[in-house]
Short mmCIF file of C-alpha atoms (C1' of nucleotides) in Angstrom, two decimals:
data_model
loop_
_atom_site.label_atom_id
_atom_site.label_comp_id
_atom_site.label_asym_id
_atom_site.label_seq_id
_atom_site.Cartn_x
_atom_site.Cartn_y
_atom_site.Cartn_z
CA MET A 1 -6.44 22.86 8.04
CA LEU A 2 -6.70 19.76 5.87
CA LYS A 3 -6.19 16.23 7.14
CA ASP A 4 -3.80 13.99 5.20
CA GLU A 5 -6.66 11.82 3.98
CA GLN A 6 -8.11 14.87 2.27
CA ILE A 7 -4.74 15.87 0.85
CA TYR A 8 -4.29 12.30 -0.39
CA GLN A 9 -7.71 12.41 -2.09
CA LYS A 10 -6.98 15.76 -3.71
CA LEU A 11 -3.63 14.65 -5.05
CA LEU A 12 -5.03 11.33 -6.26
CA LYS A 13 -7.85 13.12 -8.05
CA ALA A 14 -5.42 15.55 -9.66
CA ILE A 15 -3.23 12.66 -10.83
CA VAL A 16 -6.06 10.50 -12.14
CA GLU A 17 -7.53 13.45 -14.03
CA HIS A 18 -4.11 14.40 -15.35
CA LYS A 19 -4.22 17.83 -13.81
CA LEU A 20 -0.86 16.61 -12.61
CA PRO A 21 0.31 14.86 -15.78
CA PRO A 22 2.55 11.75 -15.85
CA GLY A 23 6.15 12.68 -15.25
CA GLU A 24 5.22 15.85 -13.35
CA ARG A 25 7.58 16.34 -10.46
CA LEU A 26 6.12 16.66 -6.97
CA PRO A 27 8.55 18.82 -4.97
CA GLU A 28 7.94 18.45 -1.28
CA ASP A 29 8.22 22.12 -0.29
CA LYS A 30 5.93 23.35 -3.04
CA LEU A 31 3.22 20.85 -2.08
CA ALA A 32 3.79 21.51 1.62
CA GLU A 33 3.28 25.21 1.03
CA ALA A 34 0.27 24.64 -1.22
CA PHE A 35 -1.50 22.60 1.43
CA GLY A 36 -0.30 24.73 4.32
CA ILE A 37 1.48 21.95 6.19
CA SER A 38 5.09 20.90 6.66
CA ARG A 39 7.08 18.53 4.48
CA THR A 40 6.57 15.77 7.06
CA GLY A 41 2.87 15.51 6.30
CA ILE A 42 3.40 15.66 2.55
CA ARG A 43 5.97 12.89 2.62
CA LYS A 44 3.44 10.60 4.30
CA VAL A 45 0.92 11.24 1.54
CA ILE A 46 3.52 10.82 -1.20
CA GLN A 47 4.70 7.54 0.28
CA ARG A 48 1.15 6.20 0.19
CA LEU A 49 0.67 7.29 -3.41
CA ALA A 50 4.00 5.61 -4.21
CA LEU A 51 3.00 2.30 -2.60
CA GLU A 52 -0.15 2.39 -4.71
CA ARG A 53 1.93 3.14 -7.82
CA PHE A 54 0.40 6.51 -8.63
CA VAL A 55 3.73 8.20 -8.11
CA ILE A 56 7.30 6.98 -8.40
CA VAL A 57 9.91 8.01 -5.89
CA GLU A 58 13.57 7.74 -6.76
CA ALA A 59 16.12 7.95 -3.98
CA ASN A 60 17.51 11.46 -3.60
CA LYS A 61 15.60 12.55 -6.69
CA GLY A 62 12.12 13.00 -5.34
CA ALA A 63 8.69 11.96 -6.53
CA HIS A 64 6.98 12.30 -9.88
CA VAL A 65 3.62 11.20 -11.24
CA ASN A 66 3.85 7.68 -12.64
CA ARG A 67 3.81 7.37 -16.40
CA PRO A 68 2.51 3.80 -16.75
CA SER A 69 4.34 1.70 -19.31
CA ARG A 70 2.33 -0.22 -21.86
CA GLN A 71 3.31 -3.37 -19.97
CA GLU A 72 1.90 -1.92 -16.75
CA ALA A 73 -1.21 -0.72 -18.57
CA GLU A 74 -1.89 -4.22 -19.84
CA GLU A 75 -1.24 -5.78 -16.45
CA VAL A 76 -3.73 -3.42 -14.84
CA LEU A 77 -6.42 -4.32 -17.36
CA ASN A 78 -5.55 -8.03 -17.26
CA SER A 79 -5.90 -7.97 -13.49
CA ARG A 80 -9.34 -6.45 -13.79
CA ILE A 81 -10.33 -8.95 -16.48
CA LEU A 82 -9.31 -11.73 -14.15
CA ILE A 83 -11.00 -10.41 -11.01
CA GLU A 84 -14.08 -8.35 -11.82
CA PRO A 85 -16.10 -11.04 -13.62
CA GLN A 86 -15.44 -13.36 -10.69
CA LEU A 87 -17.09 -10.90 -8.30
CA ILE A 88 -20.38 -10.99 -10.22
CA PRO A 89 -21.91 -13.99 -8.41
CA ASP A 90 -21.58 -12.27 -5.02
CA ILE A 91 -22.81 -9.01 -6.51
CA VAL A 92 -25.90 -10.74 -7.89
CA ASN A 93 -26.53 -12.31 -4.49
CA ASN A 94 -26.43 -8.95 -2.74
CA TRP A 95 -28.17 -7.00 -5.51
CA THR A 96 -31.19 -4.99 -4.35
CA ALA A 97 -33.61 -2.53 -5.90
CA LYS A 98 -31.83 0.20 -4.01
CA HIS A 99 -28.57 -0.72 -5.68
CA ALA A 100 -30.27 -0.76 -9.06
CA LYS A 101 -31.67 2.72 -8.57
CA HIS A 102 -28.29 4.07 -7.49
CA PHE A 103 -26.42 2.57 -10.42
CA TYR A 104 -28.98 3.57 -13.06
CA ALA A 105 -28.64 7.13 -11.81
CA MET A 106 -24.89 6.85 -12.13
CA VAL A 107 -25.20 5.61 -15.71
CA ASP A 108 -27.35 8.65 -16.50
CA GLU A 109 -24.63 10.88 -15.10
CA GLU A 110 -22.02 9.07 -17.19
CA ASN A 111 -24.01 9.49 -20.37
CA HIS A 112 -24.60 13.14 -19.64
CA ALA A 113 -20.89 13.76 -19.01
CA ASP A 114 -20.11 11.86 -22.19
CA GLU A 115 -22.51 13.91 -24.31
CA GLN A 116 -21.22 17.15 -22.89
CA GLY A 117 -17.67 16.06 -23.60
CA TRP A 118 -16.63 16.40 -19.95
CA LEU A 119 -13.81 13.97 -20.33
CA SER A 120 -12.22 13.94 -16.90
CA GLN A 121 -15.62 13.60 -15.23
CA SER A 122 -16.44 10.81 -17.64
CA ILE A 123 -13.24 8.99 -16.73
CA GLN A 124 -13.95 9.47 -13.03
CA LEU A 125 -17.52 8.21 -13.28
CA THR A 126 -16.66 5.08 -15.23
CA ALA A 127 -14.05 4.15 -12.62
CA GLN A 128 -16.57 4.83 -9.87
CA PHE A 129 -19.13 2.58 -11.53
CA HIS A 130 -16.74 -0.35 -11.51
CA TYR A 131 -15.39 0.03 -8.00
CA GLU A 132 -18.73 0.73 -6.39
CA LEU A 133 -19.99 -2.39 -8.08
CA ALA A 134 -17.08 -4.37 -6.67
CA ALA A 135 -17.89 -2.99 -3.23
CA ILE A 136 -21.23 -4.83 -3.31
CA SER A 137 -19.43 -8.14 -3.18
CA ASN A 138 -18.81 -9.48 0.28
CA ASN A 139 -15.07 -9.20 -0.04
CA SER A 140 -13.76 -5.82 1.07
CA ILE A 141 -10.16 -6.81 0.37
CA LEU A 142 -10.84 -7.48 -3.29
CA ALA A 143 -13.19 -4.49 -3.49
CA GLU A 144 -10.42 -2.21 -2.30
CA PHE A 145 -7.95 -3.78 -4.70
CA VAL A 146 -10.37 -3.30 -7.59
CA GLU A 147 -10.82 0.32 -6.57
CA GLN A 148 -7.08 0.83 -6.83
CA LEU A 149 -7.00 -0.90 -10.21
CA CYS A 150 -9.83 1.32 -11.44
CA TYR A 151 -7.96 4.46 -10.48
CA ARG A 152 -4.85 3.09 -12.15
CA SER A 153 -7.00 2.39 -15.21
CA SER A 154 -8.02 6.03 -15.25
CA LEU A 155 -4.37 7.00 -15.33
CA VAL A 156 -3.74 4.48 -18.09
CA LEU A 157 -6.74 5.65 -20.07
CA ALA A 158 -5.67 9.27 -19.83
CA ALA A 159 -2.20 8.29 -21.03
CA TYR A 160 -3.01 5.81 -23.80
CA GLY A 161 -6.73 6.08 -24.43
CA SER A 162 -8.52 7.92 -27.13
CA ARG A 163 -11.80 9.69 -26.58
CA LYS A 164 -13.38 6.59 -28.03
CA SER A 165 -11.90 4.26 -25.41
CA VAL A 166 -13.37 6.37 -22.65
CA SER A 167 -16.88 6.30 -24.02
CA CYS A 168 -16.32 2.65 -24.82
CA ASP A 169 -15.85 2.12 -21.13
CA SER A 170 -18.78 4.21 -20.00
CA GLY A 171 -21.21 3.86 -22.88
CA ASP A 172 -22.99 0.64 -22.17
CA HIS A 173 -22.93 0.12 -18.42
CA ALA A 174 -26.73 0.08 -18.47
CA GLU A 175 -26.63 -3.30 -20.23
CA LEU A 176 -24.90 -4.83 -17.24
CA LEU A 177 -27.53 -3.43 -14.89
CA THR A 178 -30.35 -5.13 -16.78
CA LEU A 179 -28.47 -8.44 -16.51
CA LEU A 180 -27.98 -7.93 -12.77
CA ASP A 181 -31.65 -7.01 -12.34
CA ALA A 182 -32.56 -10.25 -14.12
CA ARG A 183 -30.01 -12.11 -12.00
CA LYS A 184 -28.41 -13.54 -15.12
CA THR A 185 -25.13 -14.30 -13.41
CA VAL A 186 -23.26 -16.07 -16.19
CA GLN A 187 -24.26 -13.54 -18.81
CA ALA A 188 -23.29 -10.69 -16.53
CA GLN A 189 -19.88 -12.30 -16.04
CA GLN A 190 -19.41 -12.69 -19.77
CA TRP A 191 -20.53 -9.11 -20.32
CA MET A 192 -18.00 -7.84 -17.81
CA GLU A 193 -15.17 -9.83 -19.33
CA HIS A 194 -15.95 -8.68 -22.88
CA HIS A 195 -16.41 -5.12 -21.67
CA LEU A 196 -12.97 -5.01 -20.06
CA ILE A 197 -11.35 -6.77 -23.00
CA LYS A 198 -12.79 -4.10 -25.28
CA VAL A 199 -11.32 -1.37 -23.08
CA LYS A 200 -7.97 -3.14 -23.07
CA GLN A 201 -7.97 -3.46 -26.84
CA SER A 202 -8.89 0.18 -27.26
CA ILE A 203 -5.66 1.16 -25.56
CA SER A 204 -3.50 -1.50 -27.20
CA LEU A 205 -3.88 -0.35 -30.78
CA ASP A 206 -0.43 1.09 -31.28
CA GLY A 207 2.61 -0.31 -29.58
CA ASN A 208 4.53 2.74 -28.45
CA ASP A 209 4.93 3.93 -24.92
CA CYS A 210 3.77 7.48 -24.54
CA ALA A 211 6.85 9.62 -24.43
CA GLN A 212 5.29 12.87 -23.34
CA ILE A 213 2.12 14.21 -21.84
CA ASP A 214 -0.83 12.86 -23.75
CA PHE A 215 -3.73 14.55 -22.05
CA GLN A 216 -3.35 17.42 -24.48
CA ARG A 217 -3.98 15.08 -27.38
CA LEU A 218 -6.87 13.54 -25.52
CA PHE A 219 -8.53 16.90 -24.98
CA SER A 220 -7.77 18.10 -28.49
CA GLU A 221 -10.06 15.39 -29.84
CA MET A 222 -13.02 16.96 -28.09
CA MET B 1 23.16 0.78 9.41
CA LEU B 2 20.03 -0.87 8.02
CA LYS B 3 17.98 0.49 5.14
CA ASP B 4 14.23 0.80 5.67
CA GLU B 5 13.52 -2.02 3.24
CA GLN B 6 15.50 -4.33 5.49
CA ILE B 7 13.77 -3.02 8.60
CA TYR B 8 10.44 -3.54 6.87
CA GLN B 9 11.38 -7.13 6.01
CA LYS B 10 12.51 -7.85 9.56
CA LEU B 11 9.34 -6.46 11.11
CA LEU B 12 7.14 -8.24 8.58
CA LYS B 13 8.90 -11.52 9.28
CA ALA B 14 8.53 -11.04 13.02
CA ILE B 15 4.83 -10.31 12.60
CA VAL B 16 4.12 -13.18 10.23
CA GLU B 17 5.94 -15.61 12.51
CA HIS B 18 4.17 -14.22 15.56
CA LYS B 19 7.36 -13.24 17.24
CA LEU B 20 5.43 -10.02 17.49
CA PRO B 21 2.00 -11.44 18.33
CA PRO B 22 -1.31 -9.88 17.25
CA GLY B 23 -2.20 -6.95 19.44
CA GLU B 24 1.43 -6.30 20.36
CA ARG B 25 2.07 -2.59 20.52
CA LEU B 26 4.82 -1.12 18.38
CA PRO B 27 6.13 1.97 20.20
CA GLU B 28 8.08 4.20 17.88
CA ASP B 29 10.99 5.05 20.15
CA LYS B 30 11.59 1.45 21.23
CA LEU B 31 11.72 0.30 17.61
CA ALA B 32 13.78 3.32 16.62
CA GLU B 33 16.30 2.47 19.29
CA ALA B 34 16.26 -1.23 18.42
CA PHE B 35 17.11 -0.52 14.81
CA GLY B 36 19.46 2.34 15.58
CA ILE B 37 17.60 4.97 13.62
CA SER B 38 15.28 7.84 14.47
CA ARG B 39 11.50 7.73 14.79
CA THR B 40 11.17 9.29 11.35
CA GLY B 41 12.45 6.17 9.64
CA ILE B 42 10.36 3.84 11.78
CA ARG B 43 7.18 5.74 11.06
CA LYS B 44 7.72 5.25 7.34
CA VAL B 45 8.03 1.50 7.82
CA ILE B 46 5.01 1.35 10.14
CA GLN B 47 2.90 3.31 7.66
CA ARG B 48 3.75 0.79 4.95
CA LEU B 49 2.89 -2.15 7.20
CA ALA B 50 -0.37 -0.37 8.05
CA LEU B 51 -1.33 0.15 4.40
CA GLU B 52 -0.74 -3.56 3.86
CA ARG B 53 -2.86 -4.38 6.93
CA PHE B 54 -0.17 -6.08 8.96
CA VAL B 55 -0.43 -3.41 11.62
CA ILE B 56 -3.23 -1.12 12.70
CA VAL B 57 -2.55 2.49 13.58
CA GLU B 58 -5.01 4.43 15.67
CA ALA B 59 -4.70 8.21 15.80
CA ASN B 60 -2.75 9.36 18.83
CA LYS B 61 -2.64 5.78 20.10
CA GLY B 62 0.09 4.31 18.00
CA ALA B 63 0.48 1.10 16.10
CA HIS B 64 -0.14 -2.51 17.05
CA VAL B 65 0.10 -5.81 15.20
CA ASN B 66 -3.16 -6.59 13.45
CA ARG B 67 -5.27 -9.33 14.98
CA PRO B 68 -7.26 -10.44 11.93
CA SER B 69 -10.94 -10.99 12.53
CA ARG B 70 -12.53 -14.20 11.32
CA GLN B 71 -14.24 -12.10 8.66
CA GLU B 72 -10.89 -10.78 7.48
CA ALA B 73 -9.38 -14.26 7.61
CA GLU B 74 -12.09 -15.59 5.33
CA GLU B 75 -11.77 -12.67 2.95
CA VAL B 76 -8.04 -13.27 2.63
CA LEU B 77 -8.56 -16.93 1.80
CA ASN B 78 -11.51 -16.20 -0.50
CA SER B 79 -9.37 -13.71 -2.39
CA ARG B 80 -6.70 -16.33 -2.90
CA ILE B 81 -9.28 -18.91 -3.95
CA LEU B 82 -10.54 -16.47 -6.53
CA ILE B 83 -7.16 -15.40 -7.91
CA GLU B 84 -4.57 -18.14 -7.60
CA PRO B 85 -6.28 -20.81 -9.73
CA GLN B 86 -6.73 -18.20 -12.45
CA LEU B 87 -2.98 -17.65 -12.62
CA ILE B 88 -2.32 -21.30 -13.45
CA PRO B 89 -2.68 -20.99 -17.25
CA ASP B 90 0.05 -18.35 -17.42
CA ILE B 91 2.19 -20.32 -14.99
CA VAL B 92 1.89 -23.43 -17.17
CA ASN B 93 2.87 -21.37 -20.21
CA ASN B 94 6.01 -20.09 -18.55
CA TRP B 95 6.84 -23.32 -16.72
CA THR B 96 10.38 -24.60 -17.35
CA ALA B 97 12.53 -27.43 -16.07
CA LYS B 98 14.48 -24.89 -14.08
CA HIS B 99 11.32 -23.83 -12.29
CA ALA B 100 10.43 -27.45 -11.62
CA LYS B 101 13.79 -28.12 -10.02
CA HIS B 102 13.55 -25.02 -7.85
CA PHE B 103 10.06 -25.84 -6.61
CA TYR B 104 10.73 -29.53 -5.95
CA ALA B 105 13.65 -28.44 -3.79
CA MET B 106 11.35 -26.08 -1.96
CA VAL B 107 8.85 -28.87 -1.32
CA ASP B 108 11.66 -30.96 0.16
CA GLU B 109 12.50 -28.10 2.49
CA GLU B 110 8.85 -27.79 3.48
CA ASN B 111 8.56 -31.47 4.28
CA HIS B 112 11.74 -31.38 6.27
CA ALA B 113 10.59 -28.40 8.30
CA ASP B 114 7.25 -30.13 8.81
CA GLU B 115 8.84 -33.35 10.08
CA GLN B 116 11.14 -31.46 12.41
CA GLY B 117 8.17 -29.51 13.76
CA TRP B 118 9.73 -26.17 12.81
CA LEU B 119 6.39 -24.46 12.64
CA SER B 120 7.29 -20.88 11.83
CA GLN B 121 9.65 -22.02 9.09
CA SER B 122 6.93 -24.29 7.78
CA ILE B 123 4.48 -21.39 7.66
CA GLN B 124 7.04 -19.20 5.90
CA LEU B 125 7.90 -21.85 3.30
CA THR B 126 4.31 -22.62 2.40
CA ALA B 127 3.63 -18.90 1.83
CA GLN B 128 6.80 -18.67 -0.24
CA PHE B 129 5.74 -21.61 -2.39
CA HIS B 130 2.49 -19.91 -3.30
CA TYR B 131 3.81 -16.42 -3.99
CA GLU B 132 6.86 -17.57 -5.93
CA LEU B 133 4.50 -19.63 -8.04
CA ALA B 134 2.35 -16.56 -8.65
CA ALA B 135 5.47 -14.65 -9.67
CA ILE B 136 5.89 -17.00 -12.66
CA SER B 137 2.73 -15.60 -14.20
CA ASN B 138 3.24 -12.63 -16.48
CA ASN B 139 1.32 -10.27 -14.22
CA SER B 140 3.56 -8.63 -11.65
CA ILE B 141 0.66 -6.63 -10.21
CA LEU B 142 -1.29 -9.76 -9.32
CA ALA B 143 1.86 -11.56 -8.26
CA GLU B 144 2.61 -8.83 -5.76
CA PHE B 145 -0.97 -8.85 -4.51
CA VAL B 146 -0.86 -12.61 -4.04
CA GLU B 147 2.40 -12.25 -2.14
CA GLN B 148 0.69 -9.85 0.24
CA LEU B 149 -2.25 -12.22 0.62
CA CYS B 150 0.09 -15.11 1.36
CA TYR B 151 1.79 -13.18 4.13
CA ARG B 152 -1.61 -12.21 5.52
CA SER B 153 -2.54 -15.89 5.35
CA SER B 154 0.46 -16.68 7.48
CA LEU B 155 -0.78 -14.24 10.08
CA VAL B 156 -4.26 -15.76 9.86
CA LEU B 157 -2.90 -19.27 10.12
CA ALA B 158 -0.86 -18.44 13.16
CA ALA B 159 -3.92 -16.90 14.77
CA TYR B 160 -6.60 -19.39 13.85
CA GLY B 161 -4.84 -22.43 12.47
CA SER B 162 -4.01 -25.68 14.16
CA ARG B 163 -0.83 -27.56 13.53
CA LYS B 164 -2.87 -29.63 11.14
CA SER B 165 -3.89 -26.66 9.00
CA VAL B 166 -0.27 -25.72 8.51
CA SER B 167 0.79 -29.13 7.28
CA CYS B 168 -2.44 -29.27 5.30
CA ASP B 169 -1.17 -26.26 3.45
CA SER B 170 2.36 -27.48 2.95
CA GLY B 171 1.93 -31.21 2.80
CA ASP B 172 0.97 -31.91 -0.77
CA HIS B 173 2.49 -29.16 -2.87
CA ALA B 174 4.39 -31.82 -4.80
CA GLU B 175 1.14 -32.99 -6.37
CA LEU B 176 0.70 -29.60 -8.00
CA LEU B 177 4.21 -29.73 -9.42
CA THR B 178 3.55 -33.02 -11.20
CA LEU B 179 0.43 -31.47 -12.76
CA LEU B 180 2.42 -28.44 -13.88
CA ASP B 181 5.17 -30.69 -15.30
CA ALA B 182 2.51 -32.54 -17.28
CA ARG B 183 0.97 -29.21 -18.32
CA LYS B 184 -2.43 -30.35 -17.09
CA THR B 185 -3.78 -26.82 -16.75
CA VAL B 186 -7.37 -27.52 -15.78
CA GLN B 187 -6.43 -30.15 -13.25
CA ALA B 188 -3.80 -27.87 -11.76
CA GLN B 189 -6.42 -25.15 -11.42
CA GLN B 190 -8.82 -27.52 -9.71
CA TRP B 191 -6.08 -28.75 -7.44
CA MET B 192 -5.21 -25.19 -6.42
CA GLU B 193 -8.83 -24.31 -5.71
CA HIS B 194 -9.42 -27.42 -3.61
CA HIS B 195 -6.14 -26.94 -1.83
CA LEU B 196 -7.01 -23.40 -0.77
CA ILE B 197 -10.56 -24.37 0.17
CA LYS B 198 -9.11 -27.05 2.44
CA VAL B 199 -6.89 -24.51 4.14
CA LYS B 200 -9.82 -22.14 4.54
CA GLN B 201 -11.96 -24.88 6.07
CA SER B 202 -9.21 -25.88 8.46
CA ILE B 203 -9.33 -22.44 10.00
CA SER B 204 -13.10 -22.10 9.94
CA LEU B 205 -13.95 -24.97 12.25
CA ASP B 206 -14.99 -22.99 15.27
CA GLY B 207 -16.66 -19.63 14.99
CA ASN B 208 -14.99 -17.50 17.63
CA ASP B 209 -12.57 -14.70 17.06
CA CYS B 210 -9.33 -15.27 18.84
CA ALA B 211 -9.39 -13.07 21.87
CA GLN B 212 -5.81 -13.42 22.92
CA ILE B 213 -2.49 -14.58 21.59
CA ASP B 214 -2.91 -18.01 20.04
CA PHE B 215 0.62 -18.83 19.03
CA GLN B 216 1.09 -20.39 22.45
CA ARG B 217 -1.67 -22.85 21.76
CA LEU B 218 -0.28 -23.48 18.33
CA PHE B 219 3.13 -24.37 19.71
CA SER B 220 1.69 -26.39 22.57
CA GLU B 221 0.30 -28.89 20.07
CA MET B 222 3.79 -29.74 18.91
"C1'" DG C 1 -13.61 -1.86 48.79
"C1'" DT C 2 -14.84 0.34 44.49
"C1'" DA C 3 -15.04 4.12 41.55
"C1'" DT C 4 -13.56 8.67 40.10
"C1'" DT C 5 -10.32 12.31 39.65
"C1'" DT C 6 -5.94 14.22 38.99
"C1'" DG C 7 -1.34 14.70 37.60
"C1'" DA C 8 3.06 12.82 36.09
"C1'" DA C 9 5.12 9.98 32.60
"C1'" DA C 10 5.11 8.13 28.26
"C1'" DT C 11 3.80 8.28 23.48
"C1'" DT C 12 2.39 10.21 19.25
"C1'" DG C 13 1.81 14.40 15.92
"C1'" DT C 14 4.06 18.05 13.57
"C1'" DA C 15 7.46 21.34 12.40
"C1'" DT C 16 12.02 22.56 11.80
"C1'" DA C 17 17.08 22.24 11.48
"C1'" DC C 18 20.92 20.44 9.48
"C1'" DA C 19 23.37 17.13 6.43
"C1'" DA C 20 23.75 14.88 2.01
"C1'" DA C 21 22.81 14.62 -2.65
"C1'" DA C 22 21.34 16.19 -7.08
"C1'" DT C 23 20.52 19.88 -10.28
"C1'" DA C 24 21.43 24.05 -12.83
"C1'" DG C 25 24.11 27.58 -14.63
"C1'" DG C 26 28.26 29.93 -15.79
"C1'" DG C 27 32.89 30.04 -17.18
"C1'" DA C 28 37.05 28.05 -19.24
"C1'" DA C 29 39.21 25.24 -22.66
"C1'" DA C 30 39.14 22.87 -27.08
"C1'" DT D 1 30.04 26.94 -30.79
"C1'" DT D 2 30.46 22.92 -28.09
"C1'" DT D 3 31.98 20.35 -24.21
"C1'" DC D 4 33.48 19.78 -19.68
"C1'" DC D 5 34.05 21.05 -14.99
"C1'" DC D 6 33.30 23.56 -11.00
"C1'" DT D 7 30.43 26.09 -7.76
"C1'" DA D 8 25.88 27.86 -6.08
"C1'" DT D 9 21.35 26.63 -5.49
"C1'" DT D 10 17.77 23.60 -4.87
"C1'" DT D 11 15.84 19.40 -3.15
"C1'" DT D 12 15.69 15.35 -0.51
"C1'" DG D 13 17.17 12.41 3.78
"C1'" DT D 14 17.31 12.13 8.66
"C1'" DA D 15 17.34 13.54 13.32
"C1'" DT D 16 15.61 16.23 16.83
"C1'" DA D 17 12.69 19.54 19.35
"C1'" DC D 18 8.45 20.77 21.03
"C1'" DA D 19 3.35 20.47 21.35
"C1'" DA D 20 -0.72 17.60 21.94
"C1'" DT D 21 -2.68 13.52 23.51
"C1'" DT D 22 -3.05 9.37 25.90
"C1'" DT D 23 -1.90 6.23 29.59
"C1'" DC D 24 -1.18 4.74 34.09
"C1'" DA D 25 -1.06 5.05 38.82
"C1'" DA D 26 -1.80 7.18 43.07
"C1'" DA D 27 -4.89 9.73 45.82
"C1'" DT D 28 -9.41 11.10 47.07
"C1'" DA D 29 -14.33 10.55 47.51
"C1'" DC D 30 -18.23 7.67 48.06
#
DNA sequence: GTATTTGAAATTGTATACAAAATAGGGAAA
DNA sequence: TTTCCCTATTTTGTATACAATTTCAAATAC
């Protein structure tokens, strides 16, 4: 018997990793059966995912996985560009050796996943790096918002990104850690801004909305 | 027959204006009866309000209006201080005479409500000023987030604010409009930051969490 | 008089039933 | 063959029923 929080996490993970690709319909009975609960419980989870923009619900037509438009993709990245660098001062203030150890270990994991070509794990880890960093700031409201934006970025990256944009996002996180260790606040802020701008540019190269599932293409580059 | 969006708006308004004070329980059947629908529909609305932190739901104990802690109050204001000034450049870019007219009219309304001592309307209008301004930026994700923060600010203000903090927040919005008209971006940003810091300080004077309903006190100062 | 227990009432959690709407497929006409 | 329309099926929308839990108050014990 799974609680709805767990069902929510499982569905979110499946969406972010494109195991449920953009546009995929989410029929209530099928999901209800799959998770061994009634439609009532599933609807609650779907509504939450809809409020967080991971799925779209249309009246009388059900829910499907959101296929972010290029406009939405840019807004997500622009939001992160605006917020994440601003969190750096608080992060530096709260930064401890324990944090450093944790994040260096995470970077190692990222690099390993990258080298092995484990793309969905790579996407997951890079998002985790950013939102766990945000969580060090003293503002849980913004930290939670950034977490949501990171997950939405994963969806965006899976839809519009190339293999290169993913490693672009995960490749050099270690640089930031050295700046945080040295408490170079301004430089860390600049690093973060440039980092996110690079990611944004890597998905903005061509101007078409993705019409169909793109995870195939993404994996085919491996 | 009311749609859930309308029910949501009505409940949100009642909460923000403290017609449903912090801590007030929200029993499902009473609300269901009040709005002439079944519990199913009400639960959907309550879940949304809970995800947006206007109400708290405890398992098997139902929902009650959130009574923001001082910590939460500061985080809400800090979030706005971090975001809203950063939206100014885009707002200046998109600023038109039509916008100016609309916002000057809104300021007039605010001042009128202030003079008449219509406190809840004053609170509502000052929130509206800020989130409609944010909506002029090109980022609908951030605009929506700011809207949520403004409504949460209203709740905070009603809980912790004095009459003075309300008029502090609404009193001088006209100044910002003249800066926007003159396209003085940097000054407008500084104005916004100082403005929000003032509001934050006005609610941070004493360090106690409000233990009980404070809207009474708020009105008694009128 | 205070504290604890117990049971009835009220409230939430979950599943299901039925209504309403959309979708899909087949058949008829052009 | 293609298009259109109609019906059967599927899927969602909403209410309700029943189970599980909490709450509140009265009664008992100390």
